[in-house]
Short mmCIF file of C-alpha atoms in Angstrom, two decimals:
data_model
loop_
_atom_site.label_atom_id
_atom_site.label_comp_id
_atom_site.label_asym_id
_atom_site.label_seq_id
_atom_site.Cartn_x
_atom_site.Cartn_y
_atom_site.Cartn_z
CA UNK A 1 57.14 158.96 91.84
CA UNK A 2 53.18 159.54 92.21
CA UNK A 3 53.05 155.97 93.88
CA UNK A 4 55.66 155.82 96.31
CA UNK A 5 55.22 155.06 99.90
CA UNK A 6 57.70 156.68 101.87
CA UNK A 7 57.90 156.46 105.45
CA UNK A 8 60.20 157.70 108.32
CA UNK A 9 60.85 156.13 111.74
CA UNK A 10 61.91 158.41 113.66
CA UNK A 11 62.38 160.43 116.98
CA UNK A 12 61.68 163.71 117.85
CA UNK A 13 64.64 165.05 119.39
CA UNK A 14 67.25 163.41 117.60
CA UNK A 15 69.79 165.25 115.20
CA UNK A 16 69.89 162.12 112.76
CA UNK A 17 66.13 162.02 112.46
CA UNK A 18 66.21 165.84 111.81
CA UNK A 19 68.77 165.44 108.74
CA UNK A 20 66.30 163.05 106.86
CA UNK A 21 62.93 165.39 107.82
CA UNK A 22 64.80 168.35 106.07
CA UNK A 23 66.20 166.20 103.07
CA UNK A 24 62.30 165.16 102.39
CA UNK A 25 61.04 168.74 102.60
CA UNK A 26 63.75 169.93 100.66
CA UNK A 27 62.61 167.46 97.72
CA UNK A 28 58.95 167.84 98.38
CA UNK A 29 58.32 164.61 99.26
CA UNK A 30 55.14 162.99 101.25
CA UNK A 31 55.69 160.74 103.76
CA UNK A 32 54.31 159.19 106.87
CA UNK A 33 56.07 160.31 109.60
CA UNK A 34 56.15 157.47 112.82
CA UNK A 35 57.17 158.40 115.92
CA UNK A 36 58.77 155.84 117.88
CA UNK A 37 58.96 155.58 121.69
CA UNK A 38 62.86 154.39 122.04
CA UNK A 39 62.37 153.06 125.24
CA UNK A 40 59.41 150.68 124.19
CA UNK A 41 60.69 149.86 120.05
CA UNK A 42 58.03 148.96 117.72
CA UNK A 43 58.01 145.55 115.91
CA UNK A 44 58.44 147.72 112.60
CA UNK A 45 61.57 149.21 113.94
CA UNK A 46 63.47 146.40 115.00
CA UNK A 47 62.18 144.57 111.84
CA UNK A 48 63.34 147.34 109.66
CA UNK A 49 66.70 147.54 111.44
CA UNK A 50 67.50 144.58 112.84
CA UNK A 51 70.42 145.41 113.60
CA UNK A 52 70.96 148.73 115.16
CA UNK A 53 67.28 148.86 116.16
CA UNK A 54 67.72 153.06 116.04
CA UNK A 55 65.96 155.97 114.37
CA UNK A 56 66.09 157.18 111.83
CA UNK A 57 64.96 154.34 109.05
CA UNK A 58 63.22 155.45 105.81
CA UNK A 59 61.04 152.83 104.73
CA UNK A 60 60.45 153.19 100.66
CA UNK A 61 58.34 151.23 99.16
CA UNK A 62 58.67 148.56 101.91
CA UNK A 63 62.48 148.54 101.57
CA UNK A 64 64.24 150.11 104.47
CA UNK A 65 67.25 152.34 104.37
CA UNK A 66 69.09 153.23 107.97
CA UNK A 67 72.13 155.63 108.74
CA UNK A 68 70.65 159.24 108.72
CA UNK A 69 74.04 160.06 105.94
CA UNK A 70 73.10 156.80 103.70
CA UNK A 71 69.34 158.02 103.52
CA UNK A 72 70.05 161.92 102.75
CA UNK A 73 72.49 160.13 99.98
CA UNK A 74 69.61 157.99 98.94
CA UNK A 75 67.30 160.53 99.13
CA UNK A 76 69.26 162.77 96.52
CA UNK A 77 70.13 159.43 94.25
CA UNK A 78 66.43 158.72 93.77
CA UNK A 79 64.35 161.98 93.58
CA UNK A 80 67.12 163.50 91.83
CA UNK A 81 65.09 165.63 89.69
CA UNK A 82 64.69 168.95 92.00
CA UNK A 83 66.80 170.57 94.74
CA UNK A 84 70.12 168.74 94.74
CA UNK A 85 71.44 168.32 98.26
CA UNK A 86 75.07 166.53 97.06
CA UNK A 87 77.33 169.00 94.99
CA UNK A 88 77.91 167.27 91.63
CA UNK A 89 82.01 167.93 91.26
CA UNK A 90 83.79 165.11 92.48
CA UNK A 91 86.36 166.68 95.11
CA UNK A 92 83.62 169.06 96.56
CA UNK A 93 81.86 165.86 97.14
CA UNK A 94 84.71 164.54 99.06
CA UNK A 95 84.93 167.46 101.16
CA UNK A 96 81.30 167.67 101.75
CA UNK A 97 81.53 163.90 102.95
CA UNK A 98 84.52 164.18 105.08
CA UNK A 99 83.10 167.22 107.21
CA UNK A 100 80.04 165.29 107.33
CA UNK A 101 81.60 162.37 109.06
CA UNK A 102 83.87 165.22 111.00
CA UNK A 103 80.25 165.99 112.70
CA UNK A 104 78.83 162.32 113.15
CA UNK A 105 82.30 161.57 115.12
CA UNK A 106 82.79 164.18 117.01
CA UNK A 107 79.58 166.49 117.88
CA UNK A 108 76.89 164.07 119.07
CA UNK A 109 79.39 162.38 121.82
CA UNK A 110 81.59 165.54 122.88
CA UNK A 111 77.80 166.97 123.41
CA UNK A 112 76.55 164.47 125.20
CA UNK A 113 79.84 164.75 127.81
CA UNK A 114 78.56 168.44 128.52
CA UNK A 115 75.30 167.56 128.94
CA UNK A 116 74.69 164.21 130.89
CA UNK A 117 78.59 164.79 132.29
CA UNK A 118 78.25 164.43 136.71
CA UNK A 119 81.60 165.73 137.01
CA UNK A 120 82.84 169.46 136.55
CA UNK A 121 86.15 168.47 135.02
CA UNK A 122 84.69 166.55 132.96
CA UNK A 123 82.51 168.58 131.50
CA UNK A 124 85.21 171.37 131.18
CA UNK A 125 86.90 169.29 129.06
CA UNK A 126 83.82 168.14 127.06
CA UNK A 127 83.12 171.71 126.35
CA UNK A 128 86.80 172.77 125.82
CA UNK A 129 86.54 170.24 123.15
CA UNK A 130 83.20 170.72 121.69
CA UNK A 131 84.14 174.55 121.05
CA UNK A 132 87.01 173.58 119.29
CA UNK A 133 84.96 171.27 116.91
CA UNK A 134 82.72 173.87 116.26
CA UNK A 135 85.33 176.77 115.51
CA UNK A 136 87.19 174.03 113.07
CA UNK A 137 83.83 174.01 111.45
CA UNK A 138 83.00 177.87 111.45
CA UNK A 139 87.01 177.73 109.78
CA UNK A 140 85.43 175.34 107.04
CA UNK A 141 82.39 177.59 106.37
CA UNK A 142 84.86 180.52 106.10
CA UNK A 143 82.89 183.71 104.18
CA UNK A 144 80.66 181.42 102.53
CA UNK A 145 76.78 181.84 102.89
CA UNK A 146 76.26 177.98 103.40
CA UNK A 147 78.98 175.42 103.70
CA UNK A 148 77.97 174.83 100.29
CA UNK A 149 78.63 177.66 99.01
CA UNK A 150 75.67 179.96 97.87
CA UNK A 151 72.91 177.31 98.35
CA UNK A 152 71.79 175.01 101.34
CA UNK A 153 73.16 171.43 101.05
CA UNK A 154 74.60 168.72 102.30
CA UNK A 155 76.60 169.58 104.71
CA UNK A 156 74.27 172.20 106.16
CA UNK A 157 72.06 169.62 106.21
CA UNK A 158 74.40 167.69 108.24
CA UNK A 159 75.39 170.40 110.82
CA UNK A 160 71.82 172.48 111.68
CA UNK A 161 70.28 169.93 113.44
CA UNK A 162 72.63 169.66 116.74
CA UNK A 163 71.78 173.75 116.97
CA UNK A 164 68.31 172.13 118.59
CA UNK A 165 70.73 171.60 121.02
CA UNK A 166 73.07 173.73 121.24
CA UNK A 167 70.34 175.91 124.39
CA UNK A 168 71.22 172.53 126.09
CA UNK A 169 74.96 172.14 126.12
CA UNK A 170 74.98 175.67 127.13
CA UNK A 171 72.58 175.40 129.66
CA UNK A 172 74.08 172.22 131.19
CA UNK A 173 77.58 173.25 130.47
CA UNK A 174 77.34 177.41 131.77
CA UNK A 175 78.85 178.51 128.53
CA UNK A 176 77.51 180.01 125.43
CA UNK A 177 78.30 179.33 121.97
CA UNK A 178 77.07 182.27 120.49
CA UNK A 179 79.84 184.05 122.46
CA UNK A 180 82.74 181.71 121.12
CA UNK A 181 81.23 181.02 117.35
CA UNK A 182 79.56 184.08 116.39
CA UNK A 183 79.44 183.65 112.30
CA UNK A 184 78.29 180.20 112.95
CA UNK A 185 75.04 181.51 115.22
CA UNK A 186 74.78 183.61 111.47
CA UNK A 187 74.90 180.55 109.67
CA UNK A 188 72.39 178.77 111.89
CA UNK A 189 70.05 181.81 111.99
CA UNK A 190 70.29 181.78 107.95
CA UNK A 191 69.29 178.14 107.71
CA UNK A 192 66.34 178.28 110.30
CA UNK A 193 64.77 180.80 107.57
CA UNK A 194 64.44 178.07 105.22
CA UNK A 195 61.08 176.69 105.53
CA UNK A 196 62.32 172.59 105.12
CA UNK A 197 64.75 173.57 107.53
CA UNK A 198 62.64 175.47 110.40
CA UNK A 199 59.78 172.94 109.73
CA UNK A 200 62.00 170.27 110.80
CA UNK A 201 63.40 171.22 113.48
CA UNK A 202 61.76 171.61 117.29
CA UNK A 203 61.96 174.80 120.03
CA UNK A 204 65.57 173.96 121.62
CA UNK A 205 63.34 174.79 124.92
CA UNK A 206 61.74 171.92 124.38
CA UNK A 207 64.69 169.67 123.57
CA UNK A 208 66.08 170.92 126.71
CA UNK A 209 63.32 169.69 128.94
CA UNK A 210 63.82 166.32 126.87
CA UNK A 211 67.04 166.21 127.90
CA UNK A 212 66.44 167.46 131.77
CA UNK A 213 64.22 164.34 132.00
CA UNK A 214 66.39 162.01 130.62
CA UNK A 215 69.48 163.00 133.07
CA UNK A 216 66.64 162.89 136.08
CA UNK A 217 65.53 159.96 135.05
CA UNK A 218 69.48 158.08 134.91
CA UNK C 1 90.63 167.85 87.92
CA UNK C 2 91.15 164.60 85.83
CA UNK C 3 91.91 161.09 85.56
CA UNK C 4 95.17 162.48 83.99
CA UNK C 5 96.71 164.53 87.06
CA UNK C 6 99.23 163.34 89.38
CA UNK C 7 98.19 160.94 91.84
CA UNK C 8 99.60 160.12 95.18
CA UNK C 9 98.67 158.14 98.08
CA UNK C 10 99.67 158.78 101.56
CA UNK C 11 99.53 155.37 103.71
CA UNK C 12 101.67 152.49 104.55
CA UNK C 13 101.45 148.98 103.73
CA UNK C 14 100.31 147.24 106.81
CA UNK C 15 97.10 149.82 106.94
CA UNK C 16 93.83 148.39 106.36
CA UNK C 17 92.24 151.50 105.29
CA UNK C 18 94.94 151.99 102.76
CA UNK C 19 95.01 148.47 101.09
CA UNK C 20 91.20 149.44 100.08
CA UNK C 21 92.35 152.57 98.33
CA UNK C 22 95.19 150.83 96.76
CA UNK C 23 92.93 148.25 95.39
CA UNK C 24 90.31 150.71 94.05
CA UNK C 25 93.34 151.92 92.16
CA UNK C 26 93.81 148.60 90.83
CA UNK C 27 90.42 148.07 89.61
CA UNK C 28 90.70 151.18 87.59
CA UNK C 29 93.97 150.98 86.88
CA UNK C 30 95.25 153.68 87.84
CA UNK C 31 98.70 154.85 88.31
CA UNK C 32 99.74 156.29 91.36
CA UNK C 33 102.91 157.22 93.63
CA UNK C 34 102.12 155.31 96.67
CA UNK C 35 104.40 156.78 99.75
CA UNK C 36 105.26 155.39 102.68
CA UNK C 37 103.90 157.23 106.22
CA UNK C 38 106.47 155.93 109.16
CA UNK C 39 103.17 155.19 111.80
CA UNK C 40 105.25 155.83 114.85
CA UNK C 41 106.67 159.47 113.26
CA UNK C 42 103.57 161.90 111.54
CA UNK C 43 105.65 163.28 108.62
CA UNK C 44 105.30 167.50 108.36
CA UNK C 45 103.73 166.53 104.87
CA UNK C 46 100.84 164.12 106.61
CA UNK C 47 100.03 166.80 109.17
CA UNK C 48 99.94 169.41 106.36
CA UNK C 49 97.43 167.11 104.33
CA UNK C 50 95.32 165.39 106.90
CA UNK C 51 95.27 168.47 109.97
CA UNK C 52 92.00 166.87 111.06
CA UNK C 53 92.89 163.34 112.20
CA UNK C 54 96.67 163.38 111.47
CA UNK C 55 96.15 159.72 109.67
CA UNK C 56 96.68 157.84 106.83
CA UNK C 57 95.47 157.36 104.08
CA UNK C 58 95.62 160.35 102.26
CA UNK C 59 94.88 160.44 98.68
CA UNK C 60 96.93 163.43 97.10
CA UNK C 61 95.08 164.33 93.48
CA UNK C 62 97.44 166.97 91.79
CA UNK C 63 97.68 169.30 94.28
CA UNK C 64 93.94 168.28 96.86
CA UNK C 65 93.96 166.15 99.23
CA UNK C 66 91.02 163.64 100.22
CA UNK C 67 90.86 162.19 103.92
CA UNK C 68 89.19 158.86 105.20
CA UNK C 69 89.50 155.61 103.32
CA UNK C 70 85.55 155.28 102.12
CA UNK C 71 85.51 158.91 101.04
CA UNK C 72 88.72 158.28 98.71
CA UNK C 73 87.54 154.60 97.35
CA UNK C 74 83.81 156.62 96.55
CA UNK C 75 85.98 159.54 94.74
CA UNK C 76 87.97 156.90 92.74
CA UNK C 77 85.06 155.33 91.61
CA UNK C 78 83.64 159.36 90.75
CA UNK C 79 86.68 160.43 88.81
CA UNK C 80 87.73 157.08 87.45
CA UNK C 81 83.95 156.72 85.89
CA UNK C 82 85.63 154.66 82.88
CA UNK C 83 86.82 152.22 84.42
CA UNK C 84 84.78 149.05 86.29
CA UNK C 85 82.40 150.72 88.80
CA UNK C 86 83.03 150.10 92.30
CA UNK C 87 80.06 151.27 93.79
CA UNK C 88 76.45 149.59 92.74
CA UNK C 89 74.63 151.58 90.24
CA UNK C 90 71.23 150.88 92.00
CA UNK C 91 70.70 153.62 94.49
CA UNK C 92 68.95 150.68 96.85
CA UNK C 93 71.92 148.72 96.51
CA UNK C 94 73.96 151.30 97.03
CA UNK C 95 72.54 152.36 100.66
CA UNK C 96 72.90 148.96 101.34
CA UNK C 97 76.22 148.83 100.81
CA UNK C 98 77.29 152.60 102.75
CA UNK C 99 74.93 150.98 105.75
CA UNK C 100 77.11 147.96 105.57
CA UNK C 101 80.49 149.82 105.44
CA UNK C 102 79.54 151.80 107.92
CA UNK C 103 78.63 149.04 110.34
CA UNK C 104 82.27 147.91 109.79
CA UNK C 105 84.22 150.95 110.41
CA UNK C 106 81.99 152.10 113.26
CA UNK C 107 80.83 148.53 114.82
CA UNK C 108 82.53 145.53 114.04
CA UNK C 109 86.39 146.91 113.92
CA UNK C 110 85.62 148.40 117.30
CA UNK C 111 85.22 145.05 118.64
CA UNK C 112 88.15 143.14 116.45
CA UNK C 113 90.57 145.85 117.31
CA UNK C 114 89.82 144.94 121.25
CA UNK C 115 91.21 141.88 120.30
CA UNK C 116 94.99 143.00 119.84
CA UNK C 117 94.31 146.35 122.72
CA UNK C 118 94.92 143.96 125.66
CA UNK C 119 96.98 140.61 127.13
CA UNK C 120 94.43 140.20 129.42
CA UNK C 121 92.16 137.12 129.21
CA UNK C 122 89.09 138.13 129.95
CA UNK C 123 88.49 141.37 128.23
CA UNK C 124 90.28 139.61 124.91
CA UNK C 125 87.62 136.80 125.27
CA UNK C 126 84.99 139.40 125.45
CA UNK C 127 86.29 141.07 122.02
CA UNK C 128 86.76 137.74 120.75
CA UNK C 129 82.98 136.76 121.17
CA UNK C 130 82.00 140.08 119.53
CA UNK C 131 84.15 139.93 116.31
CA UNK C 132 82.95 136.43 116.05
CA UNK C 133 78.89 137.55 116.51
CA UNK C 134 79.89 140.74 114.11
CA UNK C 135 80.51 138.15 111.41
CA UNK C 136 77.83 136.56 111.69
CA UNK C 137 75.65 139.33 110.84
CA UNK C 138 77.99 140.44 108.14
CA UNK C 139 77.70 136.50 107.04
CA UNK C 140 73.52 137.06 106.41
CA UNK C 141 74.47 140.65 104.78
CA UNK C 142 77.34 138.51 102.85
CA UNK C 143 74.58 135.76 102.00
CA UNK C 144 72.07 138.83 100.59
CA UNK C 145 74.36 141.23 99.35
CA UNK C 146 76.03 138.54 96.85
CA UNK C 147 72.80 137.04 95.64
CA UNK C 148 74.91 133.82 94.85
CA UNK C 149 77.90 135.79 93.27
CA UNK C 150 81.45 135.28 94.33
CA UNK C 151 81.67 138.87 95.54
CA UNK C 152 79.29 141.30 97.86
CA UNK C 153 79.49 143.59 94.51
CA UNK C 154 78.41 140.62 92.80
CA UNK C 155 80.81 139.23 89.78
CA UNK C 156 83.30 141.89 90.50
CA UNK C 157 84.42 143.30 93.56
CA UNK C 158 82.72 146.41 94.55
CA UNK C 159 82.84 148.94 97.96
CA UNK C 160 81.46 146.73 100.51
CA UNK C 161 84.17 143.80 99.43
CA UNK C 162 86.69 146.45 99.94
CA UNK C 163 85.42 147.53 103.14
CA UNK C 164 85.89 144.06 104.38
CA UNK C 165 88.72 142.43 102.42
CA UNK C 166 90.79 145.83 103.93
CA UNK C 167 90.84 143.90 107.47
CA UNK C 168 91.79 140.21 106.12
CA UNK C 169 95.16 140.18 106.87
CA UNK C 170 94.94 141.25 110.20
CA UNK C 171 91.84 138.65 110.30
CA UNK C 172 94.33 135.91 109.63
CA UNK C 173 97.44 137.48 111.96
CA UNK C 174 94.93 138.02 114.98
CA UNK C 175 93.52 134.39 114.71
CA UNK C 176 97.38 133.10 114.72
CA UNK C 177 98.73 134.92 116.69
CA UNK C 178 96.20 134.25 119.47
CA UNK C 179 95.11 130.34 118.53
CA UNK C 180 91.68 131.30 117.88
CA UNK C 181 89.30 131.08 114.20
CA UNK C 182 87.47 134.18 113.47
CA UNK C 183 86.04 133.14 110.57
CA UNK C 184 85.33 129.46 110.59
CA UNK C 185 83.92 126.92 108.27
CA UNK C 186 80.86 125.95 110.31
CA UNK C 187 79.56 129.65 111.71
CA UNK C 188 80.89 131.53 108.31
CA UNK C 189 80.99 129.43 105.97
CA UNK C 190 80.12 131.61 103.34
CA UNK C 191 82.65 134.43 104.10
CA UNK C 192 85.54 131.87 104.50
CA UNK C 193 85.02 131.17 100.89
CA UNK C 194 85.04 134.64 99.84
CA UNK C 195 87.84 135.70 101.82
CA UNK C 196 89.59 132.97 99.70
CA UNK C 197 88.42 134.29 96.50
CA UNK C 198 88.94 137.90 97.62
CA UNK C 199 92.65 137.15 98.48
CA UNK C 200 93.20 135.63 94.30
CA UNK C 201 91.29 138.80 93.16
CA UNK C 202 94.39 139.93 90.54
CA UNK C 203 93.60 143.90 91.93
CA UNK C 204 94.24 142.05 95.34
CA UNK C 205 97.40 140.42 94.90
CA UNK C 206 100.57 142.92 95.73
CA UNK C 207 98.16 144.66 98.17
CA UNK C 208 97.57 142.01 100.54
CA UNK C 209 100.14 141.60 103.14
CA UNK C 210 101.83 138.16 103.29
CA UNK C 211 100.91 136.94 106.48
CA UNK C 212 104.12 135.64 107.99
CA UNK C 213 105.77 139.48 107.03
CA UNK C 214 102.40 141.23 108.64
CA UNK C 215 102.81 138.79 111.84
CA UNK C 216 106.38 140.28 112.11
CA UNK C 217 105.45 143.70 112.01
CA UNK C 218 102.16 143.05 114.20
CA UNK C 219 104.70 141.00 116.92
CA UNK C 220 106.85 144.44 116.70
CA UNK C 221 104.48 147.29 116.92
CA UNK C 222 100.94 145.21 118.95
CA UNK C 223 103.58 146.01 121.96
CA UNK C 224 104.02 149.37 121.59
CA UNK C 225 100.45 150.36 120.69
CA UNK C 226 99.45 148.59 123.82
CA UNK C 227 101.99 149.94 125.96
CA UNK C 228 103.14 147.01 127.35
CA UNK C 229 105.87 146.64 130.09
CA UNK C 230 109.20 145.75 128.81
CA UNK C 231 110.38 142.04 129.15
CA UNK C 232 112.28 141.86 132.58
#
C-alpha cells in the first residue's frame, strides 16, 4: 500500500466530492487532492472520465474510478484492512445501499429546486418535498447514533455532505431545517465531530456565497 | 438469514429490472416464488414492501424485503456466495462494472425510454439519436469490459451483462415497433453479437420475453403510459 498513488479530482463544493474526501481520511490514506475549475475542465478530467467529464474521479495508480458511491465502495474493497465503511451482513448492506441511492435521487435535485428555483411556487413545492425526504431519512436513522448503528459508515458517509448545504436551501428557500428535523441536526452535529468528517467538509457560509454567485451569474 | 429461507420475488414479467433478478436466480440456482405485481393496480402487499418507490421488483427473503433491481442482483450474488459469482472479484473490475450499470439506469434508459414517451416525430427522433450514441459508448465499454470473451463478465455472465441484457426485449419491440435498428451490425457490431449470445444464455431462456407476446403487451399498455387520446 506504501507505493500507491492516489489521486482525487475533485470540486470544492460538491457533496459527491465530499463523500470520497471523508472515505480517504477515514482509511488514512494520502492522496493528491486536484481541484478542478468545472467551467474550464482539465485534459486529465475529461481523459479520466470521458464520459461524464464530472468530479469526483479517484485516480489509483493511473486507473480511474468515477461515481462518488462506486469509489467509497472501492475505497473499502481495496484498503480493507482498517475502518470498514460497508457493514459486512448481507441485508444491512442492502439497506445501506438502497438509502444511499434514496439520497443520490432525490436530495441533490429537490435541493437544487429551492435554491436556483425563480418562482415562489416552485420553490414551495421543492421544499415541501425536500423536508419530506429528509424526515423519511431521520425515520430510517430512528434512535440509532449513526445510520449505521453505533459507528460512522456508509450511509453517514452518504448523507453529511449535503448538510454543507443545508444554510443554503434555507437561506434561499426562508425555511429552516433544524426546525422540521431536529434529531437529524443531532446526527449531523455528531458526525461534524469526527475529524475525517469535519476535515472534509467546508463553512456552509462559504458554500452559500458559492452558490449566490452561481444563481447571479445564470 | 440463509440461502435456505423462503424466497420471493415481487415483479412482473414484462419488467426489465425484474428479468435481471430472475436471472441472477438462475445463475445460482436458486428457487424462488416469483409473483405477479398487476402494473396498472399497486397491490396492499407491494406498498407494504416497497413504501419508498411503490415499484417492482421486490425481492422478499423470509420475512425482509430488498428494493431496486442492482441492490437485489449484488445481494444474490452476497448470500448465494456458492454458487457462480456474478459480480467480478477484482475490486477494479468491479467499479468498472457499478460505473457502467449506473450509466445505464441513470443515462442511457433515460434516453431509450423517450423513445416509447411520445408519437411525436421530432422529440422520438431526438431519443432515437441518443439511445443509438448511448450504445456506442456502451459498445467501447462492451469492447474493454469483455477482453475478447463472449460476455462483459467475461466467460460467464456477470452484473454488467445483466444490467444490459434486462432491456433487450424492449430493445427488439422498440426497434419494431417503430421501423428503426438500435443496435446495428455496422455501428454495434460487437453488442449485436452478444445480445445474440446473451438471449441462448440457458439462465436467460424462460426469462426473456418472446418478442411477438412483449409487442402485444407493449401495443396495449405504450398507450396508456403515454396518455394518449382514444381512437375517434
Amino acid at each position: 500500500m506504501g507505493d500507491d498513488k492516489v489521486v482525487l479530482l475533485d470540486f470544492w463544493p460538491s457533496s459527491y466530492g465530499m463523500r470520497v474526501r471523508i472515505a480517504l481520511a477515514e482509511k488514512g490514506i494520502k492522496y493528491e487532492a486536484r481541484e478542478e475549475n468545472l467551467v474550464d475542465k482539465s485534459a486529465l478530467l475529461q481523459e479520466m472520465n470521458p464520459v461524464h467529464k464530472m468530479i469526483p474521479v479517484l485516480i489509483h495508480n493511473g486507473k480511474p474510478i468515477s461515481e462518488s458511491l462506486v469509489i467509497v465502495h472501492y475505497i473499502d474493497e481495496v484498503w480493507n484492512h482498517k475502518s470498514p465503511l460497508l457493514p459486512s451482513e448481507p441485508y444491512q448492506l442492502s439497506q445501506a445501499r438502497f438509502w444511499a441511492d434514496y439520497i443520490d435521487k432525490k436530495i441533490y435535485s429537490i435541493g437544487k429546486r429551492v435554491w436556483m428555483g425563480t418562482k415562489w411556487e416552485d420553490q414551495e413545492v421543492a421544499k415541501k418535498e425536500l423536508v419530506e425526504c429528509l424526515k423519511t431519512l431521520e425515520g430510517e436513522l430512528g434512535d440509532k447514533l449513526y445510520f449505521g448503528g453505533d459507528k460512522f459508515g456508509f450511509l453517514d458517509l452518504a448523507l453529511i455532505p449535503f448538510t454543507t448545504w443545508f444554510y443554503t436551501y434555507e437561506t434561499f428557500g426562508s425555511f429552516s431545517i433544524e426546525n422540521e428535523c431536529p434529531k437529524l441536526m443531532v446526527w449531523a452535529t455528531r458526525c461534524m465531530q469526527k475529524q475525517s468528517v469535519s476535515n472534509s467538509l467546508p463553512d456552509p457560509h462559504k458554500v452559500y456565497d458559492f452558490a449566490l454567485q452561481l444563481k447571479h451569474n445564470c | 438469514m440463509g440461502e435456505s429461507d423462503e424466497v420471493k420475488l415481487l415483479g412482473a414479467w414484462p419488467s426489465p429490472l425484474a428479468i435481471r433478478a430472475r436471472i441472477a436466480f438462475n445463475i445460482k440456482n436458486v428457487n424462488y416464488d416469483f409473483i405477479q405485481e398487476d402494473v396498472e393496480a399497486k397491490s396492499e402487499l407491494l406498498l407494504k414492501l416497497n413504501p419508498v418507490h411503490k415499484r417492482i421488483p421486490v425481492l422478499v427473503h423470509g420475512d425482509k424485503p430488498i428494493c431496486e433491481s442492482l441492490i437485489i442482483v449484488e445481494y444474490i450474488d452476497d448470500v448465494w456466495s456458492s454458487g457462480p459469482s456474478i459480480l467480478p472479484s477484482d475490486p477494479y473490475d468491479r467499479a468498472i462494472a457499478r460505473f457502467w450499470a449506473t450509466y445505464i439506469d441513470e443515462k442511457w434508459f433515460s434516453y431509450f425510454k423517450g423513445i416509447n414517451a411520445t408519437l411525436q416525430e421530432k422529440p422520438k427522433k431526438a431519443a432515437v439519436d441518443q439511445t443509438v450514441e448511448g450504445l456506442l459508448v456502451l459498445e467501447e465499454a462492451f469492447v474493454k469490459c469483455s477482453d475478447g470473451k463472449p460476455f462483459f463478465g467475461g466467460d460467464q455472465i456477470g452484473y454488467l451483462d445483466l444490467a444490459m441484457g434486462g432491456y433487450l426485449a424492449w430493445l427488439t419491440v422498440t426497434e419494431n415497433m417503430n421501423g428503426i435498428k438500435l443496435l446495428d451490425q455496422a455501428k454495434t457490431p460487437q453488442l449485436l453479437k452478444w445480445a445474440e449470445r446473451f438471449r441462448q444464455h440457458p439462465a436467460v431462456i424462460g426469462v426473456m420475453p418472446e418478442t411477438e407476446r412483449l409487442t402485444e403487451y407493449a401495443n396495449y399498455i405504450l398507450p396508456k403510459m403515454r396518455g394518449d387520446n382514444p381512437p375517434k
